[in-house]
Amino acid sequence: MAEKPRFVIVGAGLVGSMLAAMLGREGFEVEVLERRGDPRAGKMESGRSINLAISARGLNALSRLSLDDEILSLGVKLYRRAIHSPTGEISHQAYGVGGQAINSFSRGELNRALAQAAGDAPGVTLRFGRRCLEIDPVAGKVTHVDAATGDDLRTSTGVVVGADGAFSVVRGVLQKREHQDYAQHFLAHGYKELFIPTRADGTPALELNAMHIWPRGRFMMMAMANTDGSFTVTLYLPMTGENGFDRLTTRDEVRGFFDRHFPDAVPLMPTLLDDFFANPTGAMVTVRTFPWQLGGRTLLIGDAAHAIVPFYGQGANAGFEDCLELIEQIRKSPNDLEAAFRRYQDIRKPNSEAIADLALANFNEMRDHVASPWFLVKKRLEKAIHRVLPGWFVPLYSMISFSLIPYAEARARAERQARVLKRVGLGIALAAVALIVWAVR
Ligand SMILES: Cc1cc2nc3c(=O)[nH]c(=O)nc-3n(C[C@H](O)[C@H](O)[C@H](O)COP(=O)(O)OP(=O)(O)OC[C@H]3O[C@@H](n4cnc5c(N)ncnc54)[C@H](O)[C@@H]3O)c2cc1C
């Protein structure tokens, strides 16, 4: 019988750690190389980590590792959006029906739980502080060094999995080969993390179980709760030009900008100016590439295969779904990894394209449309139709966040639903006009 292949995973972020845990449980030998330190050892900075919204798809994958209950206890449920107007009024929009919620997690806590699961899985070796320099995608070799010193050059061999994020070194090597399609698109906006602490008496300064959004047309701010009652805030601004990061260079400019656009948030952010200048401005990129595998020896997963912008809160959820699909396909043909990898990429690629497009479109919705009364009416109507005809009509947001319907299918179904509703709407309008004409005759 052929020897069971061993895997070398580059990157122990959310997706690399989850995949290592799953492959280990399938009986594979796995070596994981991660340039950062071990998240299991580090003390978490309470309340000061970037948080992520994890919904049905992510929870489904976590449940396969029996981690869903543990992880849920580390999160805060968000049942609705709380929209903050420029004058400080707050209106609410429920995300789903019947108590459906997305979950706000600290990225660090989630990564720590997944690294723990990977470390506990049989046959998995985690090597932190190792930076991958090069790979040979045909031979299945990874060259890596001590991330701190750049010394101690070593080589690991096996099936190479690039789980090394949006700027993947593994993908970089594949990109240099013929027939590797590749495109990256940077958003003209960047983001910056800010912070709302608890009040002096320890209570949350905002409603805990809501995603807070300050939509301002071309830019926006949002805040998600941490378990200690503080909030991680993310500010999304154009990189340059009007209301851009490049215009905010002094403490007075930042203070004036916040007083003008987010007056209700300013009193809640005592470290606003320090945070603004201490925290980096992040870029947001959409990466599209194909194929995702080479000869059953090298594979891409998670952001390395399909980085998307964060506005549907689905990047990690999508990466977790990749892991489930990959394991399912490996189970189908454990002795033919190339066939398994081909099926995995063919199934996941159209879905990653769909969520990449939806995430870009949702930026317009979050920064602009959510503030419009028409948007509210449309959302209410969608929910009402869903309640009456749940089998026929499901709002797109619900399909993406509260179901396991593949992203591409969800998008196609939403387009069909919209076409029918348009026709019904047109029919009703025509009937109304006919009625008026008949009545006035
Ligand atoms: C502002 C923002 C908000 C987001 N919000 C959400 C959300 O609400 N919900 C959601 O589902 N997704 C969200 N995302 C997306 C989510 O963060 C990513 O999709 C997810 O982190 C991808 O996981 P990954 O493991 O593929 O990549 P990463 O998390 O980037 O992990 C890659 C790992 O590889 C390591 N690495 C990189 N290069 C090397 C190398 N050369 N050698 C060794 N190791 C290496 C890195 O150190 C890292 O640990 C958000 C993203 C951003 C930027």
mmCIF file of C-alpha atoms in Angstrom, residues 49-52 190-196 211-214 219-224 231-237 245 258 262 269 282 284 310-311:
data_model
loop_
_atom_site.group_PDB
_atom_site.id
_atom_site.type_symbol
_atom_site.label_atom_id
_atom_site.label_comp_id
_atom_site.label_asym_id
_atom_site.label_seq_id
_atom_site.Cartn_x
_atom_site.Cartn_y
_atom_site.Cartn_z
ATOM 1 C CA SER A 49 -7.621 42.617 19.608
ATOM 2 C CA ILE A 50 -9.204 42.860 16.175
ATOM 3 C CA ASN A 51 -12.483 41.012 16.222
ATOM 4 C CA LEU A 52 -14.210 38.913 13.624
ATOM 5 C CA GLY A 190 -7.954 51.630 4.205
ATOM 6 C CA TYR A 191 -8.897 50.775 7.790
ATOM 7 C CA LYS A 192 -7.715 51.624 11.279
ATOM 8 C CA GLU A 193 -8.499 49.965 14.587
ATOM 9 C CA LEU A 194 -9.728 52.199 17.426
ATOM 10 C CA PHE A 195 -11.199 51.459 20.833
ATOM 11 C CA ILE A 196 -14.176 52.123 23.098
ATOM 12 C CA MET A 211 -23.042 45.689 15.323
ATOM 13 C CA HIS A 212 -22.670 49.468 15.572
ATOM 14 C CA ILE A 213 -22.333 51.263 12.245
ATOM 15 C CA TRP A 214 -21.771 54.954 11.544
ATOM 16 C CA PHE A 219 -16.740 56.281 4.524
ATOM 17 C CA MET A 220 -17.897 54.642 7.731
ATOM 18 C CA MET A 221 -16.995 53.426 11.183
ATOM 19 C CA MET A 222 -18.157 50.289 12.945
ATOM 20 C CA ALA A 223 -17.808 48.758 16.413
ATOM 21 C CA MET A 224 -18.126 45.176 17.655
ATOM 22 C CA PHE A 231 -15.642 47.578 21.778
ATOM 23 C CA THR A 232 -13.169 47.210 18.963
ATOM 24 C CA VAL A 233 -13.826 49.992 16.484
ATOM 25 C CA THR A 234 -12.801 49.961 12.829
ATOM 26 C CA LEU A 235 -12.664 53.171 10.843
ATOM 27 C CA TYR A 236 -12.852 52.833 7.034
ATOM 28 C CA LEU A 237 -11.745 55.920 5.089
ATOM 29 C CA PHE A 245 -6.419 59.221 5.864
ATOM 30 C CA PHE A 258 -14.441 63.000 14.546
ATOM 31 C CA PHE A 262 -18.982 60.876 14.751
ATOM 32 C CA MET A 269 -13.216 57.107 22.971
ATOM 33 C CA GLY A 282 -4.402 48.602 6.942
ATOM 34 C CA MET A 284 -7.837 45.788 1.881
ATOM 35 C CA PRO A 310 -14.137 42.346 5.021
ATOM 36 C CA PHE A 311 -17.587 43.842 4.399
#
